Tab-separated table of C-alpha atoms in Angstrom:
chain	number	residue	atom	x	y	z
A	1236	UNK	CA	26.824	-13.045	8.117
A	1237	UNK	CA	25.534	-15.559	5.455
A	1238	UNK	CA	26.626	-19.055	4.613
A	1239	UNK	CA	29.621	-19.845	2.410
A	1240	UNK	CA	28.685	-19.814	-1.278
A	1241	UNK	CA	28.543	-23.010	-3.093
A	1242	UNK	CA	29.169	-21.144	-6.561
A	1243	UNK	CA	29.968	-17.548	-7.608
A	1244	UNK	CA	30.954	-15.908	-10.904
A	1245	UNK	CA	29.581	-13.574	-13.523
A	1246	UNK	CA	27.220	-14.000	-16.461
A	1247	UNK	CA	27.461	-11.902	-19.648
A	1248	UNK	CA	24.664	-9.260	-19.992
A	1249	UNK	CA	25.195	-7.799	-23.491
A	1250	UNK	CA	28.556	-6.088	-23.445
A	1251	UNK	CA	28.624	-6.119	-19.640
A	1252	UNK	CA	28.744	-8.714	-16.948
A	1253	UNK	CA	26.483	-9.594	-13.789
A	1254	UNK	CA	28.059	-10.851	-10.746
A	1255	UNK	CA	26.159	-13.657	-8.855
A	1256	UNK	CA	26.509	-15.776	-5.617
A	1257	UNK	CA	24.623	-19.194	-5.149
A	1258	UNK	CA	24.244	-20.659	-1.724
A	1259	UNK	CA	23.070	-24.357	-1.805
A	1260	UNK	CA	22.072	-26.527	-4.809
A	1261	UNK	CA	20.180	-24.612	-7.437
A	1262	UNK	CA	18.507	-27.890	-8.705
A	1263	UNK	CA	17.995	-29.733	-5.512
A	1264	UNK	CA	14.115	-29.799	-5.653
A	1265	UNK	CA	12.966	-26.564	-4.127
A	1266	UNK	CA	12.751	-23.427	-6.109
A	1267	UNK	CA	15.801	-21.134	-5.596
A	1268	UNK	CA	15.043	-17.857	-3.977
A	1269	UNK	CA	16.490	-14.950	-6.007
A	1270	UNK	CA	17.329	-11.944	-3.979
A	1271	UNK	CA	17.020	-8.588	-5.579
A	1272	UNK	CA	18.928	-5.906	-3.720
A	1273	UNK	CA	17.887	-2.085	-3.354
A	1274	UNK	CA	19.274	1.171	-4.400
A	1275	UNK	CA	19.220	1.416	-7.349
A	1276	UNK	CA	22.959	1.149	-7.182
A	1277	UNK	CA	23.527	-0.706	-3.904
A	1278	UNK	CA	24.903	-4.206	-3.750
A	1279	UNK	CA	23.943	-7.754	-2.314
A	1280	UNK	CA	25.909	-7.548	0.819
A	1281	UNK	CA	23.476	-6.091	3.223
A	1282	UNK	CA	21.179	-8.985	2.405
A	1283	UNK	CA	23.617	-11.839	2.761
A	1284	UNK	CA	22.154	-13.394	5.983
A	1285	UNK	CA	19.321	-14.382	3.639
A	1286	UNK	CA	21.610	-17.223	2.434
A	1287	UNK	CA	21.000	-18.836	5.653
A	1288	UNK	CA	17.532	-20.102	3.994
A	1289	UNK	CA	19.844	-22.868	2.284
A	1290	UNK	CA	20.082	-24.449	5.749
A	1291	UNK	CA	16.360	-25.065	5.455
A	1292	UNK	CA	16.738	-26.401	1.987
A	1293	UNK	CA	16.006	-23.402	-0.148
A	1294	UNK	CA	18.896	-22.483	-2.519
A	1295	UNK	CA	19.563	-18.767	-2.503
A	1296	UNK	CA	20.955	-16.657	-5.357
A	1297	UNK	CA	22.315	-13.125	-4.670
A	1298	UNK	CA	23.544	-10.943	-7.292
A	1299	UNK	CA	24.909	-7.338	-7.732
A	1300	UNK	CA	22.846	-5.205	-10.370
A	1301	UNK	CA	24.991	-3.736	-13.225
A	1302	UNK	CA	26.615	-0.757	-12.229
A	1303	UNK	CA	28.009	-1.633	-8.665
A	1304	UNK	CA	29.534	-4.312	-6.550
A	1305	UNK	CA	31.137	-7.300	-8.493
A	1306	UNK	CA	29.089	-6.377	-11.773
A	1307	UNK	CA	30.296	-3.989	-14.475
A	1308	UNK	CA	30.696	-0.473	-13.403
A	1309	UNK	CA	29.718	2.125	-16.038
A	1310	UNK	CA	30.498	5.576	-14.547
A	1311	UNK	CA	30.353	7.449	-17.781
A	1312	UNK	CA	26.872	6.263	-18.730
A	1313	UNK	CA	24.309	8.899	-18.419
A	1314	UNK	CA	20.863	8.807	-16.845
A	1315	UNK	CA	19.212	7.776	-20.031
A	1316	UNK	CA	21.020	4.433	-19.795
A	1317	UNK	CA	19.827	3.474	-16.285
A	1318	UNK	CA	16.186	2.494	-16.789
A	1319	UNK	CA	13.915	0.164	-15.179
A	1320	UNK	CA	13.776	-1.956	-18.280
A	1321	UNK	CA	17.603	-2.337	-18.158
A	1322	UNK	CA	17.311	-3.829	-14.720
A	1323	UNK	CA	14.343	-6.099	-15.654
A	1324	UNK	CA	16.283	-7.290	-18.713
A	1325	UNK	CA	19.368	-8.099	-16.502
A	1326	UNK	CA	17.165	-10.046	-14.086
A	1327	UNK	CA	15.693	-12.039	-17.038
A	1328	UNK	CA	19.164	-12.650	-18.338
A	1329	UNK	CA	20.458	-13.907	-14.997
A	1330	UNK	CA	17.567	-16.410	-14.529
A	1331	UNK	CA	18.227	-18.018	-17.979
A	1332	UNK	CA	22.010	-17.995	-17.517
A	1333	UNK	CA	21.613	-19.968	-14.171
A	1334	UNK	CA	19.070	-22.239	-15.801
A	1335	UNK	CA	16.261	-21.576	-13.120
A	1336	UNK	CA	13.894	-19.533	-15.305
A	1337	UNK	CA	11.440	-22.331	-15.180
A	1338	UNK	CA	11.007	-22.321	-11.370
A	1339	UNK	CA	12.181	-19.570	-8.873
A	1340	UNK	CA	10.972	-17.228	-6.129
A	1341	UNK	CA	11.793	-13.554	-6.089
A	1342	UNK	CA	12.670	-11.626	-2.794
A	1343	UNK	CA	13.130	-7.944	-3.507
A	1344	UNK	CA	13.978	-5.457	-0.917
A	1345	UNK	CA	13.270	-1.653	-1.172
A	1346	UNK	CA	13.940	-0.618	-4.994
A	1347	UNK	CA	14.519	-4.415	-5.428
A	1348	UNK	CA	11.015	-5.000	-4.319
A	1349	UNK	CA	9.739	-2.416	-6.820
A	1350	UNK	CA	11.665	-4.252	-9.483
A	1351	UNK	CA	10.487	-7.717	-8.457
A	1352	UNK	CA	6.901	-6.564	-8.714
A	1353	UNK	CA	7.438	-5.131	-12.159
A	1354	UNK	CA	8.935	-8.528	-13.168
A	1355	UNK	CA	5.947	-10.308	-11.699
A	1356	UNK	CA	3.293	-8.212	-13.528
A	1357	UNK	CA	4.612	-9.684	-16.745
A	1358	UNK	CA	3.445	-13.251	-15.524
A	1359	UNK	CA	6.635	-15.116	-16.254
A	1360	UNK	CA	5.688	-18.710	-16.353
A	1361	UNK	CA	8.552	-19.881	-13.804
A	1362	UNK	CA	7.835	-17.430	-10.912
A	1363	UNK	CA	6.376	-19.393	-8.052
A	1364	UNK	CA	6.156	-16.694	-5.245
A	1365	UNK	CA	6.999	-13.130	-4.676
A	1366	UNK	CA	8.273	-11.422	-1.517
A	1367	UNK	CA	8.107	-7.564	-1.594
A	1368	UNK	CA	10.074	-6.237	1.336
A	1369	UNK	CA	10.071	-2.491	2.419
A	1370	UNK	CA	9.190	-1.214	-1.048
A	1371	UNK	CA	6.947	1.679	-1.993
A	1372	UNK	CA	4.427	0.897	-4.848
A	1373	UNK	CA	4.713	4.413	-6.110
A	1374	UNK	CA	7.616	6.949	-5.943
A	1375	UNK	CA	5.158	10.157	-5.996
A	1376	UNK	CA	3.291	8.663	-3.154
A	1377	UNK	CA	6.380	7.708	-1.361
A	1378	UNK	CA	7.879	11.223	-1.782
A	1379	UNK	CA	4.644	12.521	-0.066
A	1380	UNK	CA	5.209	10.163	2.802
A	1381	UNK	CA	8.850	11.046	3.122
A	1382	UNK	CA	8.142	14.611	3.473
A	1383	UNK	CA	5.809	13.763	6.427
A	1384	UNK	CA	8.558	11.694	8.141
A	1385	UNK	CA	11.133	14.673	7.559
A	1386	UNK	CA	8.890	17.002	9.264
A	1387	UNK	CA	8.865	14.897	12.207
A	1388	UNK	CA	12.677	14.830	12.739
A	1389	UNK	CA	14.194	16.832	15.618
A	1390	UNK	CA	14.161	20.554	15.352
A	1391	UNK	CA	16.491	21.995	12.772
A	1392	UNK	CA	17.269	18.782	11.066
A	1393	UNK	CA	14.959	19.130	8.152
A	1394	UNK	CA	15.638	22.791	7.860
A	1395	UNK	CA	19.378	21.826	7.400
A	1396	UNK	CA	18.476	19.264	4.672
A	1397	UNK	CA	16.195	21.659	2.919
A	1398	UNK	CA	18.761	24.369	2.852
A	1399	UNK	CA	21.456	22.132	1.264
A	1400	UNK	CA	19.061	20.650	-1.230
A	1401	UNK	CA	18.029	24.116	-2.365
A	1402	UNK	CA	21.743	25.112	-2.699
A	1403	UNK	CA	22.732	21.851	-4.295
A	1404	UNK	CA	25.294	21.182	-1.535
A	1405	UNK	CA	24.168	17.741	-0.602
A	1406	UNK	CA	27.775	16.466	-0.747
A	1407	UNK	CA	28.588	18.634	2.336
A	1408	UNK	CA	29.465	17.101	5.800
A	1409	UNK	CA	26.563	19.031	7.367
A	1410	UNK	CA	24.100	17.506	5.017
A	1411	UNK	CA	25.311	14.059	5.554
A	1412	UNK	CA	25.192	14.599	9.513
A	1413	UNK	CA	21.547	15.632	9.132
A	1414	UNK	CA	20.988	12.797	6.752
A	1415	UNK	CA	22.149	10.390	9.441
A	1416	UNK	CA	19.465	11.358	11.827
A	1417	UNK	CA	16.838	10.199	9.284
A	1418	UNK	CA	18.834	6.987	8.435
A	1419	UNK	CA	19.161	6.011	12.170
A	1420	UNK	CA	15.375	6.365	12.578
A	1421	UNK	CA	13.975	4.939	9.420
A	1422	UNK	CA	16.549	3.094	7.569
A	1423	UNK	CA	18.521	1.048	10.077
A	1424	UNK	CA	17.888	1.507	13.856
A	1425	UNK	CA	20.691	-1.008	14.978
A	1426	UNK	CA	23.790	0.633	16.628
A	1427	UNK	CA	26.398	0.069	15.417
A	1428	UNK	CA	25.236	-0.734	11.843
A	1429	UNK	CA	25.819	-4.344	10.937
A	1430	UNK	CA	29.022	-4.972	8.857
A	1431	UNK	CA	27.021	-6.296	5.852
A	1432	UNK	CA	24.896	-3.162	5.765
A	1433	UNK	CA	27.723	-0.860	6.103
A	1434	UNK	CA	29.521	-2.641	3.291
A	1435	UNK	CA	26.697	-1.808	0.988
A	1436	UNK	CA	26.193	1.787	2.188
A	1437	UNK	CA	29.838	2.487	1.364
A	1438	UNK	CA	29.647	0.727	-2.015
A	1439	UNK	CA	26.887	3.127	-3.009
A	1440	UNK	CA	29.208	6.064	-2.413
A	1441	UNK	CA	32.126	4.557	-3.824
A	1442	UNK	CA	30.398	4.520	-7.195
A	1443	UNK	CA	27.173	6.521	-6.850
A	1444	UNK	CA	26.419	6.532	-10.594
A	1445	UNK	CA	23.255	4.595	-10.511
A	1446	UNK	CA	22.078	5.929	-7.194
A	1447	UNK	CA	22.403	9.471	-8.206
A	1448	UNK	CA	20.965	8.988	-11.735
A	1449	UNK	CA	18.006	7.029	-10.699
A	1450	UNK	CA	17.292	7.899	-6.942
A	1451	UNK	CA	19.241	11.038	-5.817
A	1452	UNK	CA	21.591	12.142	-3.087
A	1453	UNK	CA	19.730	10.419	-0.213
A	1454	UNK	CA	16.958	7.957	0.649
A	1455	UNK	CA	14.594	10.630	1.124
A	1456	UNK	CA	15.453	13.349	-1.674
A	1457	UNK	CA	14.410	11.520	-4.659
A	1458	UNK	CA	15.200	13.661	-7.674
A	1459	UNK	CA	16.380	11.083	-10.190
A	1460	UNK	CA	14.664	9.338	-12.868
A	1461	UNK	CA	12.527	7.246	-10.618
A	1462	UNK	CA	10.734	10.181	-9.098
A	1463	UNK	CA	7.608	9.776	-11.140
A	1464	UNK	CA	7.812	5.964	-11.501
A	1465	UNK	CA	4.967	3.764	-10.242
A	1466	UNK	CA	4.008	0.168	-10.450
A	1467	UNK	CA	0.447	0.712	-9.124
A	1468	UNK	CA	-1.652	0.313	-12.212
A	1469	UNK	CA	-0.112	-3.019	-13.017
A	1470	UNK	CA	-0.354	-4.751	-9.722
A	1471	UNK	CA	-3.636	-6.559	-10.386
A	1472	UNK	CA	-1.729	-8.557	-12.974
A	1473	UNK	CA	0.422	-10.249	-10.370
A	1474	UNK	CA	-0.953	-13.909	-10.124
A	1475	UNK	CA	1.647	-15.630	-7.770
A	1476	UNK	CA	1.509	-15.851	-3.855
A	1477	UNK	CA	2.722	-12.520	-2.530
A	1478	UNK	CA	4.036	-11.658	0.887
A	1479	UNK	CA	4.524	-8.073	1.764
A	1480	UNK	CA	7.007	-6.878	4.565
A	1481	UNK	CA	7.412	-3.393	6.276
A	1482	UNK	CA	8.821	-2.229	9.510
A	1483	UNK	CA	6.789	-0.079	11.981
A	1484	UNK	CA	9.539	2.602	11.766
A	1485	UNK	CA	10.151	2.070	8.133
A	1486	UNK	CA	10.886	4.907	5.613
A	1487	UNK	CA	8.400	2.914	3.436
A	1488	UNK	CA	5.450	3.893	5.387
A	1489	UNK	CA	2.109	2.016	5.350
A	1490	UNK	CA	0.460	4.280	2.881
A	1491	UNK	CA	3.461	3.875	0.746
A	1492	UNK	CA	3.011	0.036	0.608
A	1493	UNK	CA	-0.770	-0.039	0.823
A	1494	UNK	CA	-1.421	-0.372	-3.012
A	1495	UNK	CA	0.463	-3.754	-2.853
A	1496	UNK	CA	-2.161	-4.938	-0.225
A	1497	UNK	CA	-5.090	-3.541	-2.078
A	1498	UNK	CA	-4.233	-4.483	-5.573
A	1499	UNK	CA	-2.173	-7.712	-5.632
A	1500	UNK	CA	-4.732	-10.526	-5.271
A	1501	UNK	CA	-4.348	-12.329	-2.040
A	1502	UNK	CA	-1.274	-10.461	-0.826
A	1503	UNK	CA	-0.408	-11.002	2.853
A	1504	UNK	CA	1.183	-8.206	4.860
A	1505	UNK	CA	3.630	-8.725	7.919
A	1506	UNK	CA	4.623	-5.492	9.755
A	1507	UNK	CA	7.628	-5.788	11.959
A	1508	UNK	CA	7.175	-3.863	15.097
A	1509	UNK	CA	10.840	-3.434	16.233
A	1510	UNK	CA	12.234	-2.636	12.691
A	1511	UNK	CA	12.625	0.211	10.265
A	1512	UNK	CA	13.845	-0.407	6.748
A	1513	UNK	CA	15.929	-3.513	7.593
A	1514	UNK	CA	13.838	-6.196	9.395
A	1515	UNK	CA	15.907	-8.901	8.062
A	1516	UNK	CA	18.749	-7.365	10.153
A	1517	UNK	CA	16.802	-5.758	12.814
A	1518	UNK	CA	14.551	-8.804	13.606
A	1519	UNK	CA	16.321	-11.592	11.846
A	1520	UNK	CA	14.860	-14.672	13.752
A	1521	UNK	CA	11.177	-13.383	13.046
A	1522	UNK	CA	12.129	-12.425	9.525
A	1523	UNK	CA	13.354	-15.852	8.849
A	1524	UNK	CA	10.257	-17.382	10.521
A	1525	UNK	CA	7.727	-15.409	8.407
A	1526	UNK	CA	9.740	-16.067	5.351
A	1527	UNK	CA	10.088	-19.817	5.616
A	1528	UNK	CA	6.378	-20.085	6.586
A	1529	UNK	CA	5.507	-18.488	3.427
A	1530	UNK	CA	7.841	-20.451	1.386
A	1531	UNK	CA	6.479	-23.632	2.742
A	1532	UNK	CA	2.939	-22.782	1.686
A	1533	UNK	CA	3.972	-22.128	-1.979
A	1534	UNK	CA	2.281	-24.536	-4.376
């Protein structure tokens, strides 16, 4: 659980609204840490424990990306509406609306890490640091690695998944049971799942508009508009101090994340040995230590 918010509300984003939550004082001296959640189509809930950074003097901003959580839901909008640029524009709009565009740090998790990297390649003047947590640099590369992980599942599991994917019956109970085997190995290895993670998990399926359009029916069956998307070619343009984080058992394998290390100048990489895709929940104490050490090093 995170700390109680000091402010929350919504800001207009065109005809829509973006929900946000602030912990700590935004203009207290240190740059706020803006937390960009995964999905696409998830919510901020599973990252709430990062609000505890405010105890160490770092104000924290969480927000729900448009389409889910407390932000505008648009279930009638088709796949052509849900673009990477839409979410980049939303992030820029939020930074301006909160008055922090001149000085901030981005922490993006999973899809949020991809989005944060895409934001950073534009070299925004106010960006002071970047944390890319559990994010693939290229969806085509990631799909190759996901296929490897799937083949390593217990006998019969991947065959069940493939059968339902071929038949377009991924909404079946059998598919979801088989899907859970992958999730418990490579997404969150805690049992039971923490309440904050469960909240985000069910938010996706309460309104799967964005997730289905951009990702697909599961973490490892990416058939949405992101399936060919990559940020690799632009990574050398990132100029700010960058920390990469992955888990040893992560669905984002080392090969999936390697381009960040190879191409972002000076990027540091921390691997969490006891974690999969949620090291901030699976190893929270070490995650906080690593993150604070990096934040204190920022110019």
